[in-house]
Coordinates of C-alpha atoms in Angstrom, one line a residue:
Chain R
M5 CA 0.3 -0.3 -0.3
F6 CA 2.9 3.0 1.1
R7 CA 4.8 1.5 -1.9
D8 CA 2.0 1.9 -4.4
L9 CA 1.2 5.6 -3.0
K10 CA 5.4 6.5 -3.3
R11 CA 4.6 5.0 -7.0
I12 CA 2.2 7.0 -7.4
G13 CA 3.4 10.6 -6.2
L14 CA 6.5 9.5 -8.1
E15 CA 5.2 9.2 -11.0
A16 CA 2.9 13.1 -10.1
C17 CA 5.9 14.3 -9.7
V18 CA 8.0 13.3 -13.0
L19 CA 4.7 14.6 -15.1
I20 CA 4.0 17.2 -13.9
A21 CA 7.7 18.2 -13.9
F22 CA 7.3 16.7 -17.5
A23 CA 4.5 19.4 -18.0
A24 CA 6.6 22.4 -15.9
L25 CA 9.0 22.1 -18.5
F26 CA 7.0 21.8 -21.7
G27 CA 5.7 25.1 -20.7
L28 CA 8.6 26.6 -19.7
S29 CA 9.7 25.7 -23.1
L30 CA 6.9 27.2 -25.1
N31 CA 7.3 29.7 -23.3
Y32 CA 10.5 30.4 -22.1
Q33 CA 10.6 34.3 -23.3
L34 CA 7.2 35.4 -21.2
V35 CA 8.6 34.3 -18.6
M36 CA 11.5 35.7 -17.9
D37 CA 10.8 39.3 -20.0
A38 CA 8.6 38.7 -16.7
F39 CA 11.5 38.5 -14.1
T40 CA 12.9 41.3 -15.9
G41 CA 10.8 43.6 -15.9
H42 CA 11.2 44.0 -19.4
L43 CA 7.0 42.8 -20.4
V44 CA 5.6 45.0 -22.8
T45 CA 1.9 45.8 -22.7
Q46 CA -0.4 44.0 -25.5
V47 CA -1.8 46.0 -27.5
S48 CA -5.5 46.5 -27.8
Q49 CA -6.7 45.2 -31.6
A50 CA -8.5 49.4 -30.9
A51 CA -5.1 51.3 -30.6
E52 CA -3.6 49.4 -33.1
E53 CA -5.1 50.6 -35.8
S54 CA -6.0 53.8 -34.8
A55 CA -2.1 53.9 -33.4
P56 CA -0.1 57.4 -33.5
T57 CA 3.8 57.0 -35.4
T58 CA 4.3 57.6 -31.8
L59 CA 4.0 55.4 -29.6
P60 CA 4.0 55.3 -25.3
L61 CA 7.2 53.9 -24.2
P62 CA 7.0 50.9 -20.9
A63 CA 8.8 52.8 -18.1
L64 CA 10.1 49.9 -14.9
L65 CA 8.8 50.0 -11.7
D66 CA 12.1 52.5 -10.6
E67 CA 12.1 54.4 -13.5
V68 CA 8.6 55.4 -12.5
Q69 CA 9.9 56.2 -9.0
Q70 CA 12.2 58.7 -10.3
V71 CA 9.7 59.9 -12.9
M72 CA 7.3 60.2 -9.7
A73 CA 10.5 61.7 -7.6
S74 CA 11.2 64.4 -10.1
G75 CA 7.2 66.0 -10.0
G76 CA 6.1 63.8 -13.3
V77 CA 2.0 62.8 -12.8
L78 CA 1.4 58.6 -12.6
V79 CA -2.1 58.1 -14.5
D80 CA -4.4 55.6 -13.3
A81 CA -6.0 54.3 -16.4
R82 CA -8.5 51.6 -14.9
S83 CA -12.3 52.6 -13.5
P84 CA -13.8 54.5 -11.2
E85 CA -14.7 51.8 -8.7
L86 CA -11.3 50.0 -9.1
Y87 CA -9.5 53.6 -8.9
A88 CA -11.5 54.1 -5.2
A89 CA -10.7 51.0 -4.6
G90 CA -7.2 51.0 -4.2
H91 CA -4.6 53.4 -7.2
I92 CA -1.0 54.2 -6.1
D93 CA -0.3 57.1 -3.6
G94 CA -0.3 60.5 -5.5
A95 CA -2.3 59.3 -9.1
M96 CA -4.9 60.9 -11.1
S97 CA -7.9 58.3 -12.3
L98 CA -8.1 58.9 -16.5
P99 CA -10.3 55.7 -16.5
M100 CA -10.2 54.6 -20.2
I101 CA -13.9 53.5 -20.5
E102 CA -14.9 57.5 -20.3
I103 CA -12.1 59.2 -21.6
E104 CA -14.3 61.3 -23.5
A105 CA -15.8 62.5 -21.2
V106 CA -12.5 63.1 -18.8
L107 CA -10.3 64.1 -20.9
P108 CA -10.9 67.7 -20.8
Y109 CA -11.4 67.8 -17.4
F110 CA -7.8 67.0 -17.6
L111 CA -6.0 68.9 -20.7
E112 CA -7.6 71.3 -18.5
H113 CA -5.7 70.9 -15.4
V114 CA -2.3 68.8 -16.7
S115 CA 0.4 70.7 -18.4
K116 CA 1.3 69.6 -22.2
D117 CA 4.7 69.5 -21.7
Q118 CA 4.4 67.0 -17.9
A119 CA 5.8 64.1 -17.4
L120 CA 3.2 61.3 -17.0
I121 CA 3.2 58.1 -16.5
T122 CA 0.2 56.4 -17.1
Y123 CA -0.9 52.5 -16.0
C124 CA -4.3 49.8 -15.5
S125 CA -3.7 46.0 -14.0
G126 CA -0.6 44.9 -15.3
F127 CA -0.3 42.0 -17.3
G128 CA -2.8 41.5 -20.5
C129 CA -4.3 45.4 -19.1
P130 CA -3.7 47.5 -22.5
D131 CA -6.0 49.9 -20.7
S132 CA -2.7 51.8 -19.5
F133 CA -1.3 51.8 -23.3
D134 CA -4.3 52.6 -25.3
L135 CA -4.8 55.7 -22.8
G136 CA -0.5 56.0 -23.2
V137 CA -2.2 56.4 -27.6
R138 CA -4.6 58.9 -26.6
L139 CA -2.9 61.3 -24.6
I140 CA 0.2 61.5 -27.2
E141 CA -2.2 62.1 -29.8
A142 CA -4.2 65.4 -26.9
G143 CA -0.5 66.5 -27.9
Y144 CA 1.2 65.2 -25.3
Q145 CA 5.1 64.0 -25.1
N146 CA 6.5 63.0 -22.4
V147 CA 4.3 59.4 -21.9
R148 CA 5.4 55.9 -20.8
V149 CA 3.4 53.5 -19.5
F150 CA 3.5 52.3 -16.1
E151 CA 4.2 48.3 -17.1
G152 CA 3.8 46.1 -14.7
G153 CA 0.6 48.2 -13.5
Y154 CA -0.9 48.7 -10.5
P155 CA -0.2 44.8 -8.5
E156 CA 3.3 45.0 -9.0
W157 CA 3.2 48.6 -7.7
R158 CA 1.1 47.0 -4.4
D159 CA 3.6 43.7 -4.5
A160 CA 7.1 46.2 -4.3
G161 CA 5.5 47.5 -1.3
L162 CA 5.0 51.0 -2.3
P163 CA 2.2 53.6 -0.9
V164 CA -1.2 53.0 -1.8
A165 CA -3.6 55.1 -0.9
G166 CA -7.8 54.3 -1.4
E167 CA -10.9 52.6 0.1
G168 CA -9.1 49.2 0.5
Q169 CA -6.1 50.3 2.0
Chain Q
M18 CA -21.8 -1.0 -12.7
K19 CA -19.0 0.8 -10.8
R20 CA -17.5 0.2 -13.8
F21 CA -19.3 1.8 -16.1
F22 CA -19.7 4.9 -12.9
Y23 CA -15.7 4.1 -13.2
H24 CA -14.8 4.7 -17.2
L25 CA -17.5 7.9 -16.6
G26 CA -16.6 9.7 -13.8
R27 CA -12.3 9.4 -15.6
L28 CA -13.7 10.7 -19.4
V29 CA -15.9 14.1 -17.4
L30 CA -12.2 14.3 -15.7
A31 CA -10.5 14.3 -18.1
L32 CA -12.7 16.3 -20.5
V33 CA -13.2 18.9 -18.2
F34 CA -9.3 19.5 -17.8
I35 CA -8.6 18.6 -21.2
Y36 CA -10.9 21.6 -21.8
A37 CA -9.3 23.6 -18.9
G38 CA -6.1 23.8 -20.3
A39 CA -5.7 23.7 -23.6
V40 CA -8.4 27.1 -23.1
K41 CA -5.1 28.7 -21.0
M42 CA -2.7 27.6 -23.4
Q43 CA -4.7 29.5 -26.2
D44 CA -3.7 33.5 -23.2
V45 CA -0.3 33.1 -21.4
V46 CA -0.8 36.9 -20.9
A47 CA -5.2 37.2 -20.2
F48 CA -4.2 33.7 -18.1
A49 CA -1.7 35.3 -15.8
G50 CA -4.1 38.8 -15.3
H51 CA -7.0 36.5 -13.9
I52 CA -3.2 34.7 -11.5
A53 CA -2.9 38.4 -10.7
A54 CA -6.5 39.4 -9.8
Y55 CA -6.8 37.3 -7.0
Q56 CA -3.2 39.0 -5.2
I57 CA -1.5 35.6 -3.9
L58 CA 0.9 36.0 -6.1
P59 CA 3.8 38.7 -7.3
Y60 CA 3.8 40.0 -9.5
A61 CA 6.2 37.3 -11.8
L62 CA 4.8 34.2 -9.9
N63 CA 2.3 35.0 -11.8
Y64 CA 3.7 34.4 -15.5
L65 CA 5.7 31.3 -14.5
V66 CA 2.4 29.6 -12.9
A67 CA 0.4 30.6 -15.8
A68 CA 2.8 29.1 -18.2
T69 CA 3.1 26.0 -16.4
L70 CA -0.6 25.1 -14.9
P71 CA -2.5 25.1 -18.1
Y72 CA 0.5 21.9 -19.2
M73 CA 0.2 19.7 -16.6
E74 CA -3.7 20.4 -16.1
F75 CA -4.3 19.5 -20.1
L76 CA -1.5 15.9 -18.7
A77 CA -2.9 14.4 -16.7
G78 CA -6.2 14.9 -19.0
I79 CA -5.7 12.8 -21.9
M80 CA -3.6 10.4 -19.4
L81 CA -6.9 10.7 -17.6
L82 CA -7.9 10.0 -21.3
L83 CA -5.9 7.0 -22.5
N84 CA -6.5 5.7 -19.1
A85 CA -2.5 5.2 -18.4
R86 CA -1.5 6.5 -14.8
V87 CA -4.8 7.4 -13.5
R88 CA -4.4 7.2 -10.4
P89 CA -1.4 9.8 -10.7
A90 CA -3.4 11.8 -12.1
L91 CA -6.0 11.5 -9.8
L92 CA -3.4 13.4 -7.6
V93 CA -1.8 15.6 -9.7
V94 CA -5.5 17.3 -10.8
G95 CA -6.8 17.0 -7.2
G96 CA -3.2 18.7 -5.8
M97 CA -4.4 21.7 -7.8
T98 CA -7.9 21.0 -6.6
L99 CA -7.6 21.7 -3.3
I100 CA -5.1 24.6 -4.6
F101 CA -7.9 26.5 -6.5
M102 CA -10.3 25.4 -3.5
A103 CA -8.0 27.2 -1.2
A104 CA -7.5 29.9 -3.9
L105 CA -10.7 30.6 -4.4
V106 CA -11.5 30.3 -0.1
S107 CA -9.1 32.9 -0.4
V108 CA -10.9 35.4 -2.2
L109 CA -14.1 34.9 -0.4
V110 CA -12.5 36.1 2.3
R111 CA -11.0 39.0 1.3
G112 CA -13.7 39.8 -0.1
L113 CA -12.8 40.3 -3.3
E114 CA -14.7 40.1 -6.7
I115 CA -13.4 38.7 -9.7
D116 CA -13.7 36.3 -11.5
C117 CA -12.5 32.9 -11.2
G118 CA -10.7 32.9 -15.1
C119 CA -10.9 28.8 -14.4
F120 CA -12.6 28.7 -18.1
D121 CA -12.2 32.0 -19.6
P122 CA -9.2 34.0 -19.6
G123 CA -9.6 35.9 -22.6
G124 CA -13.2 36.8 -22.4
G125 CA -14.2 37.2 -18.9
Q126 CA -17.3 35.9 -19.0
D127 CA -16.5 33.3 -16.1
V128 CA -18.5 32.7 -13.0
T129 CA -18.2 34.5 -9.2
A130 CA -15.5 33.1 -6.8
G131 CA -18.6 31.4 -5.1
I132 CA -19.8 29.4 -8.0
A133 CA -16.1 28.4 -8.7
L134 CA -15.8 27.1 -5.3
L135 CA -18.9 24.5 -5.6
R136 CA -17.3 23.5 -8.5
D137 CA -14.1 22.7 -7.6
I138 CA -15.8 20.5 -4.7
G139 CA -17.8 18.7 -7.0
L140 CA -14.7 17.4 -8.7
M141 CA -13.1 16.5 -6.0
I142 CA -15.8 14.8 -5.3
L143 CA -15.8 12.8 -8.4
V144 CA -11.9 12.6 -7.8
I145 CA -12.3 11.1 -4.8
L146 CA -14.6 8.4 -6.7
V147 CA -11.9 8.0 -9.2
W148 CA -9.8 7.3 -7.3
F149 CA -11.8 4.7 -5.1
L150 CA -13.5 3.2 -7.8
R151 CA -10.4 2.5 -9.7
R152 CA -9.6 0.1 -6.7
G153 CA -12.6 -1.7 -7.4
T154 CA -12.1 -2.0 -11.8
V155 CA -8.6 -3.0 -11.5
P156 CA -7.3 -5.1 -9.2
V157 CA -3.8 -4.9 -10.4
S158 CA -1.8 -2.0 -10.0
D159 CA -1.1 1.0 -12.6
A160 CA 2.5 -0.3 -13.4
A161 CA 0.5 -2.9 -15.0
V162 CA -2.2 -0.4 -17.5
P163 CA -0.6 0.9 -20.3

């Protein structure tokens, strides 16, 4: 009985190891990019179709901190509900889903030469990139995208604000 | 009769896990996003799990479908289901309102954590049933099964 269980456990481990190696071999670059912080945000179809010549470049966590320290503005592209629940401390809310309604207010209060960094929910979330594209179209020259977004910032133990904090 | 239920349970589990693995393999980045929404793992580990877990589900499902190495495959799917259940309980305890991401990482039309937990409990019961039904229907050890 015990020998049987030991054998079954061993075979299960082999099965897991084989599947994991197979998955890693297929997604090696993706995992390496995630661990080295060079992940490129997926561009949504809408943004691809209407992309301007200049696209926002990605910014890493330490670069985001440097830009903020030198007076840059962090812009949250998520919904107002998610922003209210928790956001990067000091970030402005500019929800991509309400962009046409809120952009005029933003244009009025943030000068065009201001350094901006957009973010959303990290992995696979295209809103920060779409917002970056939209802000460049609106005339902002220095716009970058924080790929890791709110999850990476929060997991790094950096200051956050909102109802959930 | 026991034999019938053993094969039925095995095939249901096989199809569920093959499907779950296959849809997640189609969009690993979106699946990583769903894992990130659980707020359990640090940034990069979400990707590591997203890059490996669907292949474990798929391979275990294939083994169940082929009726080969059934108990090791049951151990794998049972272990994964237990981990999913723990993650879902933690989501419910923290009051997070997220899609479980169990079967549809790209579409965003999945089920809530509560329903996913009930579904996982059902799968766990099925895993246990198939494990013990195999003992009754297949007297020889798994090693003898092709």
